[in-house]
Amino acid sequence: MRFVEEYRDANRARALAEQIAALCEPGRQYKFMEVCGGHTHTIYKHGLLDHLPESVTLVHGPGCPVCVIPMGRVDDAIAIARQPDVIMTSFGDMMRVPGGSGSFLDAKAAGADIRMVYSPLDALKIARQNPDRRVVFMGIGFETTAPSTAMTVLRAAAEGVRNFSVFCNHVTILPAIKAILDSPDLRLDGFLGPGHVSTVIGCRPYGFIARDYHRPVVVSGFEPLDVLQSVHMLLTQLAQGRCEVENQYTRVVPWNGNPRALEAINRTMELRPYFEWRGLGFISHSALRLREEYAAFDAERIFQIPGVRVADPKACQCGEVLKGVLKPWECKVFGTACTPETPIGTCMVSSEGACAAYYNFGRFTRRRTEEVTRA
Amino acid sequence: MCLGIPGEIVALVPDRADLAMVEIAGVRRAVNIGLLGGPAGGVGVGDWVLVHVGFAMSKIDEAEAAATLALLRGLGEAYTDELNALAGSDIT
Ligand code: SF4
């Protein structure tokens, strides 16, 4: 039986840190992106930067689905929620995300019927219980939550629930990684692959990063030692001149993902030609919408959606933070105008957003990290 | 929403092959297990699963479940928010 301590053991962390240092070529700088906000959280919470040599920098990626929802989509959702017979349902994470004219919470205070749910199945239940209302579920998230929305749509269809629909904002992680690899702003040496997304999509889809971009990828768990071990695996690949996809998190992530979950997504959803990401702009084939066959459950076809585009606030530098170009505290409004209580940008709203993670845990390691960034 | 929370299957639901009663951090809730099973191997009472927004996404072992729970507890508010949301969940 393995114990929690095994993933936290200070001696093992120290031993790993030494091996990591030994793998670094003198004079070479390494920049690895942790794609997932969960990793960002672990890194700050456990001060992992203190275990890494100065030549290794971890930069945060776009893997926080709440953080990448553009303001216009929030406004569109609120426009739906304001229709007289609508009940809008949403995960709690979404409630404080600011749109161009306020958040779900603001709209709720102003009288819209917006309810927090834990699962899209709870939203479906609300629809069953309120046959005279139109119940809309705000679908957000990467491949970790898209299968749940897909399964709920399938269930609604099987039951013939007619007053349930989904405002689909599900995004897919791979095109975002590709956009970052294609952007000239940032030179990366490898990726810590997202653990939970990979339980669904598996490890194979990251192959293009190794093949076409010649960067190693290691799908990583969330314990401090997982992250250190993954950094070790990345450095080992580089030292041996390899670029491959490896799975550090085999105890949860199967190489082929979850075929049933992928099937549910494919049956009900298709890629949109393009979708706007907050801070990153339009990325082609980066989001999902419901297929024609499920039009009866598609809020975008049922309701008039204003489809407004709202530019991100001038002060906000979430795009740079999401791309890993800026560290959270380098944003001009970090910790002053923008805090978790009064977020300007989305990275401050979700606990997995880089700015919130740093605000809550990171201040202690700040001096150390600043040194690294300067170096 | 991004948090996968480990839970232990404590009962299967008669007549509903896609539902199981799962105990998650002391809360007992129905969870959809329709994404598990098949040739990959089904789940039964005593198995641990990682639950995302009401759906079991993968089967895990008990040690992994314990480690993940410890990690989640360390998240503080994000974890309690998720548990509160879960407590309000009543899927069928
Ligand atoms: S501090 Fe606020 S505005 Fe600046 S990048 Fe972070 S979330 Fe965006």
Tab-separated table of C-alpha atoms and ligand atoms in Angstrom:
chain	number	residue	atom	x	y	z
A	1	MET	CA	0.000	0.000	0.000
A	2	ARG	CA	1.367	3.366	-0.953
A	3	PHE	CA	0.774	6.357	1.254
A	4	VAL	CA	0.352	10.024	0.755
A	5	GLU	CA	3.729	10.603	2.339
A	6	GLU	CA	5.296	8.758	-0.518
A	7	TYR	CA	4.333	11.594	-2.854
A	8	ARG	CA	5.473	14.236	-0.402
A	9	ASP	CA	8.581	12.658	1.068
A	10	ALA	CA	11.150	15.414	1.585
A	11	ASN	CA	14.121	13.082	1.138
A	12	ARG	CA	12.834	11.867	-2.161
A	13	ALA	CA	12.165	15.425	-3.246
A	14	ARG	CA	15.725	16.355	-2.359
A	15	ALA	CA	17.150	13.343	-4.180
A	16	LEU	CA	15.076	14.179	-7.251
A	17	ALA	CA	16.168	17.803	-7.078
A	18	GLU	CA	19.808	16.704	-7.115
A	19	GLN	CA	19.241	14.432	-10.083
A	20	ILE	CA	17.423	17.241	-11.880
A	21	ALA	CA	20.331	19.601	-11.282
A	22	ALA	CA	22.769	16.984	-12.572
A	23	LEU	CA	20.787	16.604	-15.800
A	24	CYS	CA	20.980	20.307	-16.662
A	25	GLU	CA	23.653	21.208	-19.160
A	26	PRO	CA	25.784	24.019	-17.770
A	27	GLY	CA	24.920	27.337	-19.335
A	28	ARG	CA	21.660	26.095	-20.855
A	29	GLN	CA	18.275	27.530	-19.870
A	30	TYR	CA	15.194	25.298	-19.818
A	31	LYS	CA	11.631	26.528	-20.061
A	32	PHE	CA	8.839	24.030	-19.522
A	33	MET	CA	5.146	24.850	-19.706
A	34	GLU	CA	2.727	23.258	-17.273
A	35	VAL	CA	-0.444	23.236	-19.335
A	36	CYS	CA	-2.871	22.593	-16.510
A	37	GLY	CA	-3.919	24.978	-13.758
A	38	GLY	CA	-3.833	22.084	-11.298
A	39	HIS	CA	-0.084	21.878	-11.766
A	40	THR	CA	0.284	25.623	-11.348
A	41	HIS	CA	-1.468	25.229	-8.048
A	42	THR	CA	0.845	22.442	-6.832
A	43	ILE	CA	3.939	24.331	-7.947
A	44	TYR	CA	3.059	27.429	-5.951
A	45	LYS	CA	1.507	25.703	-2.983
A	46	HIS	CA	4.531	23.489	-2.388
A	47	GLY	CA	7.136	26.008	-3.447
A	48	LEU	CA	8.495	23.595	-6.043
A	49	LEU	CA	10.526	26.318	-7.688
A	50	ASP	CA	12.808	26.130	-4.679
A	51	HIS	CA	13.637	22.546	-5.635
A	52	LEU	CA	14.584	23.408	-9.175
A	53	PRO	CA	17.915	24.752	-10.358
A	54	GLU	CA	17.942	28.357	-11.533
A	55	SER	CA	18.266	27.252	-15.123
A	56	VAL	CA	14.849	25.545	-15.079
A	57	THR	CA	11.801	27.791	-15.391
A	58	LEU	CA	8.187	26.631	-15.303
A	59	VAL	CA	5.702	28.778	-17.180
A	60	HIS	CA	1.940	28.531	-16.860
A	61	GLY	CA	-0.175	27.436	-19.746
A	62	PRO	CA	-3.759	28.070	-20.825
A	63	GLY	CA	-5.185	25.017	-19.061
A	64	CYS	CA	-7.773	26.736	-16.927
A	65	PRO	CA	-11.068	26.562	-18.827
A	66	VAL	CA	-12.710	29.316	-16.803
A	67	CYS	CA	-9.783	31.607	-17.550
A	68	VAL	CA	-10.110	31.344	-21.314
A	69	ILE	CA	-13.848	32.106	-21.678
A	70	PRO	CA	-14.022	35.425	-23.543
A	71	MET	CA	-16.098	38.259	-22.119
A	72	GLY	CA	-18.465	38.213	-25.084
A	73	ARG	CA	-19.534	34.642	-24.296
A	74	VAL	CA	-20.338	35.616	-20.704
A	75	ASP	CA	-22.471	38.475	-22.029
A	76	ASP	CA	-24.194	36.105	-24.458
A	77	ALA	CA	-24.956	33.677	-21.638
A	78	ILE	CA	-26.378	36.490	-19.525
A	79	ALA	CA	-28.537	37.590	-22.465
A	80	ILE	CA	-30.004	34.073	-22.546
A	81	ALA	CA	-30.453	34.025	-18.770
A	82	ARG	CA	-32.453	37.294	-18.931
A	83	GLN	CA	-35.180	35.812	-21.123
A	84	PRO	CA	-38.300	35.637	-18.985
A	85	ASP	CA	-38.851	31.881	-18.888
A	86	VAL	CA	-35.219	30.806	-18.659
A	87	ILE	CA	-33.366	29.120	-15.821
A	88	MET	CA	-29.638	29.329	-16.469
A	89	THR	CA	-27.544	26.688	-14.730
A	90	SER	CA	-23.812	26.786	-14.286
A	91	PHE	CA	-20.869	25.379	-12.363
A	92	GLY	CA	-19.978	27.584	-9.415
A	93	ASP	CA	-16.592	28.428	-10.964
A	94	MET	CA	-18.326	30.475	-13.604
A	95	MET	CA	-20.393	32.703	-11.309
A	96	ARG	CA	-17.850	35.468	-10.754
A	97	VAL	CA	-16.254	35.502	-14.200
A	98	PRO	CA	-16.630	39.055	-15.469
A	99	GLY	CA	-18.224	39.700	-18.846
A	100	GLY	CA	-18.343	43.055	-20.588
A	101	SER	CA	-21.263	44.086	-18.388
A	102	GLY	CA	-20.973	42.093	-15.202
A	103	SER	CA	-20.924	38.461	-14.143
A	104	PHE	CA	-23.541	35.778	-13.563
A	105	LEU	CA	-23.617	36.881	-9.934
A	106	ASP	CA	-24.416	40.445	-10.961
A	107	ALA	CA	-27.110	39.256	-13.361
A	108	LYS	CA	-28.581	37.045	-10.649
A	109	ALA	CA	-28.677	39.973	-8.228
A	110	ALA	CA	-30.501	41.916	-10.930
A	111	GLY	CA	-33.212	39.249	-11.087
A	112	ALA	CA	-32.100	36.638	-13.612
A	113	ASP	CA	-32.749	33.047	-12.520
A	114	ILE	CA	-29.224	31.639	-12.493
A	115	ARG	CA	-28.558	28.535	-10.429
A	116	MET	CA	-25.373	26.793	-9.477
A	117	VAL	CA	-25.219	23.089	-10.200
A	118	TYR	CA	-22.608	20.442	-9.498
A	119	SER	CA	-23.317	18.367	-12.588
A	120	PRO	CA	-25.062	18.872	-15.932
A	121	LEU	CA	-27.289	16.004	-14.771
A	122	ASP	CA	-28.506	18.284	-11.969
A	123	ALA	CA	-29.406	20.849	-14.643
A	124	LEU	CA	-31.340	18.164	-16.516
A	125	LYS	CA	-33.208	17.340	-13.326
A	126	ILE	CA	-34.178	20.992	-12.894
A	127	ALA	CA	-35.547	20.854	-16.453
A	128	ARG	CA	-37.653	17.803	-15.622
A	129	GLN	CA	-38.996	19.501	-12.507
A	130	ASN	CA	-39.820	22.753	-14.316
A	131	PRO	CA	-41.570	21.730	-17.531
A	132	ASP	CA	-42.878	25.253	-18.106
A	133	ARG	CA	-39.428	26.833	-18.006
A	134	ARG	CA	-36.528	26.602	-20.453
A	135	VAL	CA	-33.456	25.305	-18.650
A	136	VAL	CA	-30.065	26.104	-20.146
A	137	PHE	CA	-26.798	24.575	-18.994
A	138	MET	CA	-23.654	26.675	-19.420
A	139	GLY	CA	-21.230	24.042	-20.694
A	140	ILE	CA	-17.630	24.944	-19.939
A	141	GLY	CA	-14.401	23.038	-19.593
A	142	PHE	CA	-11.894	20.975	-21.497
A	143	GLU	CA	-12.179	17.279	-22.278
A	144	THR	CA	-12.603	16.544	-18.567
A	145	THR	CA	-16.121	17.986	-18.501
A	146	ALA	CA	-17.172	17.756	-22.172
A	147	PRO	CA	-18.064	14.029	-21.864
A	148	SER	CA	-20.429	14.825	-18.984
A	149	THR	CA	-22.241	17.434	-21.058
A	150	ALA	CA	-22.330	14.990	-23.971
A	151	MET	CA	-23.768	12.195	-21.818
A	152	THR	CA	-26.374	14.586	-20.404
A	153	VAL	CA	-27.495	15.597	-23.906
A	154	LEU	CA	-27.760	11.930	-24.855
A	155	ARG	CA	-29.839	11.283	-21.766
A	156	ALA	CA	-32.097	14.270	-22.420
A	157	ALA	CA	-32.606	13.006	-25.974
A	158	ALA	CA	-33.358	9.467	-24.791
A	159	GLU	CA	-35.890	10.765	-22.262
A	160	GLY	CA	-37.348	13.276	-24.691
A	161	VAL	CA	-36.832	16.234	-22.338
A	162	ARG	CA	-37.805	19.191	-24.500
A	163	ASN	CA	-37.023	22.166	-22.280
A	164	PHE	CA	-33.327	21.463	-21.758
A	165	SER	CA	-30.483	22.922	-23.777
A	166	VAL	CA	-26.749	23.505	-23.566
A	167	PHE	CA	-24.897	26.746	-24.221
A	168	CYS	CA	-21.776	24.976	-25.349
A	169	ASN	CA	-18.432	26.583	-24.558
A	170	HIS	CA	-16.343	23.464	-24.320
A	171	VAL	CA	-12.812	23.934	-25.543
A	172	THR	CA	-10.122	21.488	-26.588
A	173	ILE	CA	-6.609	21.779	-25.276
A	174	LEU	CA	-4.512	20.691	-28.251
A	175	PRO	CA	-5.164	23.627	-30.619
A	176	ALA	CA	-4.286	26.013	-27.783
A	177	ILE	CA	-0.964	24.257	-27.265
A	178	LYS	CA	-0.363	24.422	-30.991
A	179	ALA	CA	-1.159	28.156	-31.038
A	180	ILE	CA	1.374	28.686	-28.285
A	181	LEU	CA	3.992	26.644	-30.134
A	182	ASP	CA	3.333	28.701	-33.264
A	183	SER	CA	3.530	32.029	-31.471
A	184	PRO	CA	6.880	33.756	-31.744
A	185	ASP	CA	6.690	35.173	-28.203
A	186	LEU	CA	7.898	32.183	-26.323
A	187	ARG	CA	10.492	29.485	-26.781
A	188	LEU	CA	9.608	26.365	-24.834
A	189	ASP	CA	11.696	23.255	-24.258
A	190	GLY	CA	8.922	20.881	-23.296
A	191	PHE	CA	5.513	20.369	-21.712
A	192	LEU	CA	4.054	18.916	-18.568
A	193	GLY	CA	0.903	17.394	-20.024
A	194	PRO	CA	-2.417	17.856	-18.209
A	195	GLY	CA	-3.289	14.880	-16.014
A	196	HIS	CA	-7.073	14.929	-15.953
A	197	VAL	CA	-7.679	15.922	-19.559
A	198	SER	CA	-5.473	12.982	-20.478
A	199	THR	CA	-7.656	10.500	-18.605
A	200	VAL	CA	-10.122	11.250	-21.401
A	201	ILE	CA	-7.981	11.894	-24.487
A	202	GLY	CA	-5.050	9.657	-23.511
A	203	CYS	CA	-1.433	10.368	-24.428
A	204	ARG	CA	-1.452	9.713	-28.148
A	205	PRO	CA	-2.897	13.098	-29.259
A	206	TYR	CA	0.208	14.908	-27.942
A	207	GLY	CA	2.270	13.057	-30.546
A	208	PHE	CA	2.344	16.061	-32.891
A	209	ILE	CA	4.230	18.108	-30.308
A	210	ALA	CA	7.068	15.588	-30.306
A	211	ARG	CA	6.873	14.789	-34.012
A	212	ASP	CA	6.304	18.183	-35.620
A	213	TYR	CA	7.684	20.560	-33.004
A	214	HIS	CA	10.407	18.355	-31.539
A	215	ARG	CA	9.463	19.044	-27.956
A	216	PRO	CA	9.104	16.360	-25.290
A	217	VAL	CA	5.807	15.946	-23.425
A	218	VAL	CA	5.349	14.219	-20.078
A	219	VAL	CA	1.782	13.729	-18.849
A	220	SER	CA	2.054	14.485	-15.144
A	221	GLY	CA	0.246	13.828	-11.896
A	222	PHE	CA	-0.513	16.539	-9.372
A	223	GLU	CA	1.511	15.572	-6.316
A	224	PRO	CA	4.660	17.601	-5.709
A	225	LEU	CA	6.819	14.556	-6.414
A	226	ASP	CA	4.860	13.854	-9.604
A	227	VAL	CA	5.714	17.288	-10.923
A	228	LEU	CA	9.386	16.973	-9.961
A	229	GLN	CA	9.587	13.528	-11.501
A	230	SER	CA	7.996	14.818	-14.700
A	231	VAL	CA	10.565	17.616	-14.914
A	232	HIS	CA	13.205	14.936	-14.440
A	233	MET	CA	11.725	12.898	-17.281
A	234	LEU	CA	11.662	15.936	-19.586
A	235	LEU	CA	15.298	16.742	-18.845
A	236	THR	CA	16.289	13.104	-19.357
A	237	GLN	CA	14.698	13.113	-22.795
A	238	LEU	CA	16.496	16.317	-23.724
A	239	ALA	CA	19.817	15.014	-22.391
A	240	GLN	CA	19.408	11.878	-24.490
A	241	GLY	CA	18.320	13.831	-27.549
A	242	ARG	CA	14.831	12.284	-27.494
A	243	CYS	CA	11.457	13.959	-28.058
A	244	GLU	CA	8.636	11.673	-27.093
A	245	VAL	CA	5.339	11.584	-25.277
A	246	GLU	CA	5.732	9.862	-21.919
A	247	ASN	CA	3.230	9.142	-19.190
A	248	GLN	CA	4.345	9.825	-15.630
A	249	TYR	CA	0.769	9.499	-14.319
A	250	THR	CA	0.155	5.873	-15.333
A	251	ARG	CA	-1.689	5.206	-12.096
A	252	VAL	CA	-4.595	7.307	-13.407
A	253	VAL	CA	-4.050	7.995	-17.125
A	254	PRO	CA	-4.448	5.099	-19.590
A	255	TRP	CA	-2.393	5.537	-22.771
A	256	ASN	CA	-5.548	5.454	-24.906
A	257	GLY	CA	-7.688	7.580	-22.601
A	258	ASN	CA	-11.343	6.778	-22.019
A	259	PRO	CA	-12.859	5.508	-25.302
A	260	ARG	CA	-16.420	5.739	-24.006
A	261	ALA	CA	-15.984	9.387	-23.061
A	262	LEU	CA	-14.501	10.197	-26.469
A	263	GLU	CA	-17.351	8.374	-28.136
A	264	ALA	CA	-19.930	10.407	-26.231
A	265	ILE	CA	-18.238	13.646	-27.293
A	266	ASN	CA	-17.989	12.551	-30.919
A	267	ARG	CA	-21.576	11.484	-31.083
A	268	THR	CA	-23.016	14.752	-29.847
A	269	MET	CA	-20.402	17.408	-30.651
A	270	GLU	CA	-18.207	18.609	-33.492
A	271	LEU	CA	-15.365	21.099	-33.760
A	272	ARG	CA	-16.250	24.708	-34.451
A	273	PRO	CA	-14.309	26.313	-37.306
A	274	TYR	CA	-12.922	28.779	-34.790
A	275	PHE	CA	-13.504	30.039	-31.255
A	276	GLU	CA	-12.285	33.051	-29.342
A	277	TRP	CA	-10.100	32.458	-26.287
A	278	ARG	CA	-9.720	35.197	-23.760
A	279	GLY	CA	-6.340	36.775	-24.224
A	280	LEU	CA	-5.332	34.407	-27.004
A	281	GLY	CA	-7.755	35.553	-29.700
A	282	PHE	CA	-9.395	33.300	-32.278
A	283	ILE	CA	-7.993	29.776	-32.541
A	284	SER	CA	-9.260	27.501	-35.285
A	285	HIS	CA	-10.864	24.161	-34.432
A	286	SER	CA	-10.377	24.817	-30.750
A	287	ALA	CA	-13.891	24.408	-29.373
A	288	LEU	CA	-16.928	22.168	-29.599
A	289	ARG	CA	-20.539	22.776	-30.525
A	290	LEU	CA	-23.494	20.437	-30.674
A	291	ARG	CA	-24.028	18.508	-33.879
A	292	GLU	CA	-27.000	19.244	-36.118
A	293	GLU	CA	-28.746	16.043	-34.907
A	294	TYR	CA	-28.900	17.555	-31.422
A	295	ALA	CA	-30.042	21.015	-32.546
A	296	ALA	CA	-33.073	20.711	-30.253
A	297	PHE	CA	-30.684	20.866	-27.289
A	298	ASP	CA	-28.462	23.634	-28.621
A	299	ALA	CA	-29.062	26.985	-26.905
A	300	GLU	CA	-27.254	28.727	-29.752
A	301	ARG	CA	-29.924	27.548	-32.175
A	302	ILE	CA	-32.852	28.011	-29.804
A	303	PHE	CA	-32.123	31.531	-28.590
A	304	GLN	CA	-31.142	34.738	-30.317
A	305	ILE	CA	-27.540	35.141	-29.231
A	306	PRO	CA	-26.202	38.678	-29.477
A	307	GLY	CA	-22.737	37.305	-30.308
A	308	VAL	CA	-21.030	40.472	-29.175
A	309	ARG	CA	-17.288	40.696	-29.159
A	310	VAL	CA	-15.914	42.547	-26.173
A	311	ALA	CA	-12.274	43.537	-26.091
A	312	ASP	CA	-10.487	42.531	-22.899
A	313	PRO	CA	-10.045	45.433	-20.459
A	314	LYS	CA	-6.984	47.509	-21.279
A	315	ALA	CA	-5.422	46.928	-17.891
A	316	CYS	CA	-5.745	43.173	-18.190
A	317	GLN	CA	-2.768	41.138	-19.294
A	318	CYS	CA	-4.361	37.708	-18.976
A	319	GLY	CA	-3.362	36.827	-22.542
A	320	GLU	CA	0.306	37.191	-21.731
A	321	VAL	CA	-0.176	35.252	-18.490
A	322	LEU	CA	-2.095	32.478	-20.280
A	323	LYS	CA	0.645	32.179	-22.877
A	324	GLY	CA	3.293	32.104	-20.187
A	325	VAL	CA	4.940	35.286	-21.462
A	326	LEU	CA	4.295	37.196	-18.243
A	327	LYS	CA	4.404	35.940	-14.670
A	328	PRO	CA	1.188	36.842	-12.795
A	329	TRP	CA	2.776	39.515	-10.640
A	330	GLU	CA	4.185	41.231	-13.703
A	331	CYS	CA	0.668	42.264	-14.715
A	332	LYS	CA	0.190	45.950	-13.945
A	333	VAL	CA	-2.976	45.440	-11.903
A	334	PHE	CA	-1.998	42.232	-10.080
A	335	GLY	CA	-2.869	42.415	-6.396
A	336	THR	CA	-3.932	46.053	-6.627
A	337	ALA	CA	-6.937	46.580	-8.879
A	338	CYS	CA	-7.177	42.844	-9.587
A	339	THR	CA	-7.639	40.498	-6.622
A	340	PRO	CA	-9.731	37.343	-6.115
A	341	GLU	CA	-12.441	39.519	-4.506
A	342	THR	CA	-12.521	42.009	-7.382
A	343	PRO	CA	-11.127	40.182	-10.381
A	344	ILE	CA	-10.483	42.122	-13.569
A	345	GLY	CA	-9.217	39.139	-15.473
A	346	THR	CA	-10.335	35.535	-15.361
A	347	CYS	CA	-6.970	34.155	-14.218
A	348	MET	CA	-7.800	35.704	-10.858
A	349	VAL	CA	-11.289	34.184	-10.605
A	350	SER	CA	-10.699	30.458	-10.746
A	351	SER	CA	-8.627	28.901	-8.000
A	352	GLU	CA	-6.710	27.170	-10.772
A	353	GLY	CA	-5.969	30.388	-12.596
A	354	ALA	CA	-2.323	31.331	-12.439
A	355	CYS	CA	-2.978	34.734	-10.871
A	356	ALA	CA	-5.215	33.360	-8.108
A	357	ALA	CA	-2.814	30.486	-7.387
A	358	TYR	CA	0.039	32.917	-7.137
A	359	TYR	CA	-1.971	35.407	-5.100
A	360	ASN	CA	-2.963	32.737	-2.594
A	361	PHE	CA	0.234	30.764	-2.257
A	362	GLY	CA	3.011	32.152	-4.314
A	363	ARG	CA	4.127	35.240	-2.515
A	364	PHE	CA	6.640	33.360	-0.432
A	365	THR	CA	8.493	32.071	-3.418
A	366	ARG	CA	8.315	35.320	-5.265
A	367	ARG	CA	11.783	36.610	-4.561
A	368	ARG	CA	13.246	33.303	-5.641
A	369	THR	CA	11.202	33.239	-8.825
A	370	GLU	CA	12.106	36.796	-9.680
A	371	GLU	CA	15.758	35.864	-9.475
A	372	VAL	CA	15.166	32.998	-11.853
A	373	THR	CA	13.266	35.142	-14.306
A	374	ARG	CA	15.967	37.805	-14.262
A	375	ALA	CA	18.712	35.254	-14.807
B	1	MET	CA	-15.261	21.897	-11.696
B	2	CYS	CA	-11.793	20.877	-12.776
B	3	LEU	CA	-11.300	18.925	-9.592
B	4	GLY	CA	-11.671	15.207	-9.893
B	5	ILE	CA	-12.731	13.917	-6.489
B	6	PRO	CA	-12.114	10.294	-5.471
B	7	GLY	CA	-15.076	8.334	-4.188
B	8	GLU	CA	-15.751	4.764	-3.157
B	9	ILE	CA	-18.580	2.836	-4.743
B	10	VAL	CA	-20.810	1.665	-1.891
B	11	ALA	CA	-23.772	0.316	-3.827
B	12	LEU	CA	-24.972	-0.259	-7.345
B	13	VAL	CA	-28.407	1.033	-8.276
B	14	PRO	CA	-30.900	-1.688	-9.226
B	15	ASP	CA	-32.393	-1.223	-12.704
B	16	ARG	CA	-29.927	1.547	-13.526
B	17	ALA	CA	-26.743	0.111	-14.975
B	18	ASP	CA	-25.347	3.627	-15.410
B	19	LEU	CA	-25.699	4.759	-11.776
B	20	ALA	CA	-23.880	3.885	-8.558
B	21	MET	CA	-24.002	5.216	-5.022
B	22	VAL	CA	-20.596	6.656	-4.250
B	23	GLU	CA	-19.269	7.921	-0.951
B	24	ILE	CA	-17.222	11.044	-1.498
B	25	ALA	CA	-15.616	12.663	1.523
B	26	GLY	CA	-18.440	11.435	3.749
B	27	VAL	CA	-21.164	12.479	1.338
B	28	ARG	CA	-23.153	9.713	-0.313
B	29	ARG	CA	-24.392	10.605	-3.763
B	30	ALA	CA	-25.529	8.965	-6.967
B	31	VAL	CA	-22.849	9.141	-9.640
B	32	ASN	CA	-23.086	8.219	-13.303
B	33	ILE	CA	-20.753	5.334	-14.139
B	34	GLY	CA	-21.768	5.076	-17.788
B	35	LEU	CA	-18.324	6.156	-18.980
B	36	LEU	CA	-16.608	3.261	-17.255
B	37	GLY	CA	-16.935	-0.415	-17.832
B	38	GLY	CA	-17.061	-2.115	-21.175
B	39	PRO	CA	-14.027	-4.101	-22.198
B	40	ALA	CA	-11.879	-1.854	-19.991
B	41	GLY	CA	-13.406	-3.607	-16.993
B	42	GLY	CA	-16.501	-2.709	-15.049
B	43	VAL	CA	-16.662	-1.366	-11.520
B	44	GLY	CA	-18.216	-2.830	-8.425
B	45	VAL	CA	-18.776	-2.131	-4.759
B	46	GLY	CA	-15.501	-1.304	-3.020
B	47	ASP	CA	-13.869	0.188	-6.121
B	48	TRP	CA	-12.550	3.740	-6.097
B	49	VAL	CA	-13.315	6.103	-8.931
B	50	LEU	CA	-12.363	9.654	-9.832
B	51	VAL	CA	-15.542	11.717	-10.118
B	52	HIS	CA	-15.812	14.797	-12.328
B	53	VAL	CA	-19.073	16.776	-12.218
B	54	GLY	CA	-21.221	13.765	-11.436
B	55	PHE	CA	-19.511	11.267	-13.723
B	56	ALA	CA	-16.941	8.646	-12.769
B	57	MET	CA	-14.138	9.193	-15.275
B	58	SER	CA	-11.619	6.571	-14.248
B	59	LYS	CA	-11.067	3.758	-11.836
B	60	ILE	CA	-8.188	4.338	-9.420
B	61	ASP	CA	-6.648	2.355	-6.587
B	62	GLU	CA	-7.179	3.122	-2.928
B	63	ALA	CA	-3.725	4.570	-2.365
B	64	GLU	CA	-4.150	6.970	-5.269
B	65	ALA	CA	-7.527	7.958	-3.853
B	66	ALA	CA	-5.957	8.702	-0.460
B	67	ALA	CA	-3.204	10.784	-2.026
B	68	THR	CA	-5.639	12.732	-4.186
B	69	LEU	CA	-7.904	13.429	-1.211
B	70	ALA	CA	-4.951	14.775	0.761
B	71	LEU	CA	-4.020	17.016	-2.146
B	72	LEU	CA	-7.601	18.262	-2.461
B	73	ARG	CA	-7.867	19.022	1.245
B	74	GLY	CA	-4.792	21.183	0.840
B	75	LEU	CA	-6.664	23.290	-1.717
B	76	GLY	CA	-8.853	24.758	1.017
B	77	GLU	CA	-11.703	26.830	-0.284
B	78	ALA	CA	-11.714	25.439	-3.821
B	79	TYR	CA	-12.233	21.968	-2.380
B	80	THR	CA	-14.914	22.952	0.139
B	81	ASP	CA	-16.767	24.823	-2.614
B	82	GLU	CA	-16.692	21.681	-4.726
B	83	LEU	CA	-17.908	19.556	-1.808
B	84	ASN	CA	-20.718	21.997	-1.073
B	85	ALA	CA	-21.762	21.848	-4.691
B	86	LEU	CA	-21.619	18.070	-4.542
B	87	ALA	CA	-23.754	18.014	-1.405
B	88	GLY	CA	-26.450	19.856	-3.343
B	89	SER	CA	-26.315	17.372	-6.186
B	90	ASP	CA	-29.124	14.902	-6.659
B	91	ILE	CA	-28.763	13.226	-10.000
B	92	THR	CA	-30.945	10.447	-11.274
C	1	SF4	S1	-3.681	40.144	-12.495
C	1	SF4	FE1	-5.811	40.116	-13.183
C	1	SF4	S2	-5.818	41.293	-15.082
C	1	SF4	FE2	-3.657	40.799	-14.643
C	1	SF4	S3	-3.295	38.916	-15.787
C	1	SF4	FE3	-3.937	38.301	-13.728
C	1	SF4	S4	-6.173	38.022	-13.858
C	1	SF4	FE4	-5.510	39.153	-15.704
